Tab-separated table of C-alpha atoms in Angstrom:
chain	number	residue	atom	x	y	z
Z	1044	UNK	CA	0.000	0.000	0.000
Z	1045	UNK	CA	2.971	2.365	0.560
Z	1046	UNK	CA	4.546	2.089	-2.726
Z	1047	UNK	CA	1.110	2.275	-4.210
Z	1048	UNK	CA	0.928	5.314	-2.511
Z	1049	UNK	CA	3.859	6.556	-3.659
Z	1050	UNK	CA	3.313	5.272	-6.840
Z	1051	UNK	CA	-0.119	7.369	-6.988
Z	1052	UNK	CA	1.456	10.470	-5.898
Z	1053	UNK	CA	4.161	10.941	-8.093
Z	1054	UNK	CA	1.831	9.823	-10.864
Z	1055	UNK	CA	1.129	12.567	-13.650
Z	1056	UNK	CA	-1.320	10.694	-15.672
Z	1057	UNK	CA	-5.081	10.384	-15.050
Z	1058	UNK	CA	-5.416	6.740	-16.617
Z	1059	UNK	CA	-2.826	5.728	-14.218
Z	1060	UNK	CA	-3.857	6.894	-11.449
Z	1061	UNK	CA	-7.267	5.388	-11.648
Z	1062	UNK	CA	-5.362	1.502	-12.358
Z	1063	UNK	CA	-3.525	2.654	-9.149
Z	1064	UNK	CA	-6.677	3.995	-7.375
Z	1065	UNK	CA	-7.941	0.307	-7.601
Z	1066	UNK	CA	-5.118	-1.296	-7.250
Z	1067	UNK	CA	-5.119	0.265	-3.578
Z	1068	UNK	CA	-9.115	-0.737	-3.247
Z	1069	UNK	CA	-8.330	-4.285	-4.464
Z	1070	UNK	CA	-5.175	-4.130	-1.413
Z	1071	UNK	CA	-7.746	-2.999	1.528
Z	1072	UNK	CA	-10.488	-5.238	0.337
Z	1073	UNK	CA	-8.133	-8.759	0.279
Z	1074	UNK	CA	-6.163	-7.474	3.858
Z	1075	UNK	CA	-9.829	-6.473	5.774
Z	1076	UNK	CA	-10.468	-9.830	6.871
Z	1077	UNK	CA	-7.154	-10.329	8.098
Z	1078	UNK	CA	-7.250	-7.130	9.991
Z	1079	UNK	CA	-11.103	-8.133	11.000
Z	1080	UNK	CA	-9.410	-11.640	12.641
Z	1081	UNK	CA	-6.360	-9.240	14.820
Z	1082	UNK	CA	-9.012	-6.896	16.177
Z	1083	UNK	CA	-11.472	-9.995	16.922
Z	1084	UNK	CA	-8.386	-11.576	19.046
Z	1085	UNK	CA	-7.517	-8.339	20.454
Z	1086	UNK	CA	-10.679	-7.839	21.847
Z	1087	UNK	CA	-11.268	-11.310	23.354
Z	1088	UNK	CA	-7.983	-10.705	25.398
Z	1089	UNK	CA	-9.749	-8.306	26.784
Z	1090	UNK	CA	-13.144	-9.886	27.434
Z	1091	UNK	CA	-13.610	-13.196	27.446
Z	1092	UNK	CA	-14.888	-14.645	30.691
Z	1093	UNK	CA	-11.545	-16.134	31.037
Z	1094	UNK	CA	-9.685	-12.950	30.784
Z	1095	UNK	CA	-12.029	-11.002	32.862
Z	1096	UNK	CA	-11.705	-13.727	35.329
Z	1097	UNK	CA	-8.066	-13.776	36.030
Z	1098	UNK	CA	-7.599	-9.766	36.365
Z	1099	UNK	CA	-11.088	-10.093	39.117
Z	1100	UNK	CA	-13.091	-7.861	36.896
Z	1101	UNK	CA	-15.822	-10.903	37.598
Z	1102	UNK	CA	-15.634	-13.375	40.152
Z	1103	UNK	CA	-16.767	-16.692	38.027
Z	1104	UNK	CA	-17.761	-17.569	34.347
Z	1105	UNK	CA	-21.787	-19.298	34.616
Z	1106	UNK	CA	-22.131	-21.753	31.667
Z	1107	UNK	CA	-25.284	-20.882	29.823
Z	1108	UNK	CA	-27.455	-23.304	31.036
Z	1109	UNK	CA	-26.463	-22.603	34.119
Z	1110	UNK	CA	-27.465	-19.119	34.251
Z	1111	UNK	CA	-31.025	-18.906	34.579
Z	1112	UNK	CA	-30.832	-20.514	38.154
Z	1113	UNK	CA	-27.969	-18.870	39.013
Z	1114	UNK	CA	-29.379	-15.786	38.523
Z	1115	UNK	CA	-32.211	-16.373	40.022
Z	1116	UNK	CA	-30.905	-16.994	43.220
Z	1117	UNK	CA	-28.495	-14.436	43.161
Z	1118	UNK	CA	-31.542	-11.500	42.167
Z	1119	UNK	CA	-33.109	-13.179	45.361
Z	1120	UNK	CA	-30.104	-13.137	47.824
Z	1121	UNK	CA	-29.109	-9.353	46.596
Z	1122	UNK	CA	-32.363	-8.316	47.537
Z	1123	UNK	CA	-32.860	-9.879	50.940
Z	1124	UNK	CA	-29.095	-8.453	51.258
Z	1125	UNK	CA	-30.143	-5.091	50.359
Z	1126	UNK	CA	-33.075	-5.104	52.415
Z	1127	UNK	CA	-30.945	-6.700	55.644
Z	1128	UNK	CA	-28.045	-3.909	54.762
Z	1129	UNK	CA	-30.308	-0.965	54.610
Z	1130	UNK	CA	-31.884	-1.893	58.418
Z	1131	UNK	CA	-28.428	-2.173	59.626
Z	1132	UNK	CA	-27.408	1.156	58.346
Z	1133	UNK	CA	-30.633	2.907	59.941
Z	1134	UNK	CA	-29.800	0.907	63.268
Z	1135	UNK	CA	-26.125	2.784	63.708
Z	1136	UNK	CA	-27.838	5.665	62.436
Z	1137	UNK	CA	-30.159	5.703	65.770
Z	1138	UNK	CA	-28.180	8.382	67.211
Z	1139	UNK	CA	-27.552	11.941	66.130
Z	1140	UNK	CA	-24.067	11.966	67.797
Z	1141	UNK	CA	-22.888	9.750	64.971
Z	1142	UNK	CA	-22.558	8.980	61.270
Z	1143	UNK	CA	-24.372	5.925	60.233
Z	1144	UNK	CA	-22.625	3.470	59.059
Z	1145	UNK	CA	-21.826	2.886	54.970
Z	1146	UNK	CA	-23.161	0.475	52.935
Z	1147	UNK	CA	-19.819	-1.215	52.636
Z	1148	UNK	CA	-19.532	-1.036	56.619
Z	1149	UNK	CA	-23.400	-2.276	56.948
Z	1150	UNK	CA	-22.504	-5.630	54.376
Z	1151	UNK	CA	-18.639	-5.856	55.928
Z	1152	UNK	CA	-20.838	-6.399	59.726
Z	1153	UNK	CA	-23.104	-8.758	57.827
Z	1154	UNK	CA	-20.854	-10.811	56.144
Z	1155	UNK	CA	-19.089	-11.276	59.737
Z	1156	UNK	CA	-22.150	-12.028	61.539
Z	1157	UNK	CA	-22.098	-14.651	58.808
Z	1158	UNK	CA	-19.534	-16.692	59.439
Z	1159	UNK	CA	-19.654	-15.832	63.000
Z	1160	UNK	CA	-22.913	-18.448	62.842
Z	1161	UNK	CA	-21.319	-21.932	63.742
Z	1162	UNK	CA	-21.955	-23.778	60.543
Z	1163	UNK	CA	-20.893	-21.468	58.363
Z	1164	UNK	CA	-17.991	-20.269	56.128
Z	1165	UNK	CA	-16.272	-17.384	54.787
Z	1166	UNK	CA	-16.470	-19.546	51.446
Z	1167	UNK	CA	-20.185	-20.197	51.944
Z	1168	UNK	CA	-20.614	-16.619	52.093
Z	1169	UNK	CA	-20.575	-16.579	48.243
Z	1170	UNK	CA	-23.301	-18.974	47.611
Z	1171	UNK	CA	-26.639	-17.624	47.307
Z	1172	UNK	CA	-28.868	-20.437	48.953
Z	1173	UNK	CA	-26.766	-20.422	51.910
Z	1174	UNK	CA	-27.061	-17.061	52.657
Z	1175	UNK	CA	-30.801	-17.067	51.518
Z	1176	UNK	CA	-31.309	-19.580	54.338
Z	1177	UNK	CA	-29.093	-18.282	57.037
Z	1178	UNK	CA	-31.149	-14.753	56.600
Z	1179	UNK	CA	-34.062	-17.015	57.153
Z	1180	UNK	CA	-33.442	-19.767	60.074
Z	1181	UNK	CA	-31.740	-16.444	61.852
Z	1182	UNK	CA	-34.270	-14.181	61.318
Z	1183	UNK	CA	-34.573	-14.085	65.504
Z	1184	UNK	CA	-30.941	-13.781	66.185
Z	1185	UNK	CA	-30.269	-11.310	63.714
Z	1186	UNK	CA	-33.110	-9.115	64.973
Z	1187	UNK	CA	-31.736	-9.597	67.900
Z	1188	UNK	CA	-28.056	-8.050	66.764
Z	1189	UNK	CA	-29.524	-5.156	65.316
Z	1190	UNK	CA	-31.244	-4.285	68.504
Z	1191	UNK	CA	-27.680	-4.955	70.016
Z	1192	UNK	CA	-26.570	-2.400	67.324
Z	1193	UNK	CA	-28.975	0.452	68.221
Z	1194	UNK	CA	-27.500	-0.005	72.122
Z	1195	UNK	CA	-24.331	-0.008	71.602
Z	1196	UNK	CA	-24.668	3.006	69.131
Z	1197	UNK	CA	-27.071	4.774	72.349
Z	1198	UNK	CA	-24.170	3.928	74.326
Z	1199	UNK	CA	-21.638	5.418	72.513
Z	1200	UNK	CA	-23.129	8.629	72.408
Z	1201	UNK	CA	-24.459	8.736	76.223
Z	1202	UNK	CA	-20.614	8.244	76.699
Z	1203	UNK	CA	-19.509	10.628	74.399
Z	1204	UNK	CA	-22.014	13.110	75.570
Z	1205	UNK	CA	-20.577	12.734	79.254
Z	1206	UNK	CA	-16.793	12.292	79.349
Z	1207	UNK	CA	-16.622	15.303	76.240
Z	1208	UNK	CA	-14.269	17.618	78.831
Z	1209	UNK	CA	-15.552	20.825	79.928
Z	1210	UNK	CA	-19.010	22.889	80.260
Z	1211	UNK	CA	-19.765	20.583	77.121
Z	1212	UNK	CA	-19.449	17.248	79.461
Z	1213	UNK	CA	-21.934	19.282	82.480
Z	1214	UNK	CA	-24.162	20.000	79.886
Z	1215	UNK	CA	-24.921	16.580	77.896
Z	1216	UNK	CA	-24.880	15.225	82.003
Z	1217	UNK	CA	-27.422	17.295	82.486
Z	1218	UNK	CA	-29.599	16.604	79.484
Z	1219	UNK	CA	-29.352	13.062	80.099
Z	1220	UNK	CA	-30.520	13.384	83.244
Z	1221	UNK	CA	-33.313	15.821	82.264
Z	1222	UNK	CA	-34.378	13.442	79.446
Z	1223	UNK	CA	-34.453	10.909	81.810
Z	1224	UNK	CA	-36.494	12.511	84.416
Z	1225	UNK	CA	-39.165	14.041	81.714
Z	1226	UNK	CA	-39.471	10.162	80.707
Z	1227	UNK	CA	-39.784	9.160	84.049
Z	1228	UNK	CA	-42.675	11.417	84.306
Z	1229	UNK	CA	-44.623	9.506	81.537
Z	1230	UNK	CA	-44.542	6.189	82.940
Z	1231	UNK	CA	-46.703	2.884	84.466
Z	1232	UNK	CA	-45.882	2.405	88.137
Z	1233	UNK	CA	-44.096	-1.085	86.367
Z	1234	UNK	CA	-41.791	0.445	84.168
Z	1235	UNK	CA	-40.924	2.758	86.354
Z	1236	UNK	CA	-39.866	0.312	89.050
Z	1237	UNK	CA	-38.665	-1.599	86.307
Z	1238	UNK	CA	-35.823	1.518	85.221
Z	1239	UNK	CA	-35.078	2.022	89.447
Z	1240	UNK	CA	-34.047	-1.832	88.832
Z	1241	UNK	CA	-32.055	-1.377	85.989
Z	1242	UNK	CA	-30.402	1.878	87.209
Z	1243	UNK	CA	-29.607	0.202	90.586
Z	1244	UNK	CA	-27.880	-3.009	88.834
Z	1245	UNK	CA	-25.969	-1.155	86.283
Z	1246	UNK	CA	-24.430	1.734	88.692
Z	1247	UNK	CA	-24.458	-0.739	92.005
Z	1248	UNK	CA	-26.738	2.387	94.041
């Protein structure tokens, strides 16, 4: 093609340059399917499951007739997930002292509450049905953890509220104890014995 090139530039006549004109469309034409086959290649080193595998762009190739099922279960899991993420994230959000926690943090704490469950591995975490099933036979337990989460975020901000140094530490002291007190006031004759119990126990009065 370069010396056709050449050939076509230097070229004075008009006859010649249209033989030359198709000799260079004849060239193109018979090297386009080689040139088709390089760019085909070049892509698939870039794509193919295989490829896109090994540099963890996906986790796993699914076989085609694998894939409705797989996905199935997976749609299924990811929403349960979702659903399980987004009440831990409004759980550590219970407080205004603090910033809830992220998405990543919320599925981080539920992937370790996971294999935290005797039974279960940090492999297993990857398949859909055993998650799907954990969510389900610990539906109580796992209630019970984000109730653990909202106390422990309460906690942390009655703490922070009273050991904060200065007139700031006085003041939060003080509105806890109002709070407290204003609650009181709303009470059943049970609960309120009930919180004289509690507050006895936890500060030995």
């Amino acid at each position: 093609l370069k010396s056709l090139d050449k050939k076509l530039s230097e070229s004075t006549s008009d006859d010649e340059k249209k033989t030359i004109k198709q000799s260079i469309n004849e060239r193109e034409q018979s090297l386009i399917p080689v040139y088709e086959q390089i760019a085909v290649q070049f892509c698939e080193l870039h794509d193919t499951p295989g490829r896109m595998e090994a540099v963890g762009v996906i986790e796993k190739s699914i076989e085609w007739k694998e894939a409705r099922s797989f996905f199935f279960w997976r749609l299924r899991r990811k929403l349960a997930e979702f659903d399980f993420r987004k009440k831990i994230q409004e759980a550590s959000s219970v407080g205004s002292g603090f910033e809830g926690m992220t998405a990543i943090g919320a599925s981080a704490l539920m992937k370790t509450w996971f294999i935290g469950t005797p039974g279960m591995t940090e492999d297993m975490w990857n398949a859909d049905k055993a998650v799907l099933s954990w969510m389900a036979q610990c539906n109580q337990d796992l209630e019970r953890k984000l109730l653990g989460l909202r106390k422990q975020v309460v906690i942390q901000e009655v703490v922070q509220a009273m050991t904060a140094g200065g007139a700031t530490a006085e003041i939060g002291t003080a509105g806890i104890v109002e709070g407290i007190c204003q609650v009181y006031q709303t009470m059943s004759m049970d609960d309120k014995e009930k919180l004289k119990k509690m507050l006895k126990e936890a500060i030995d009065l």
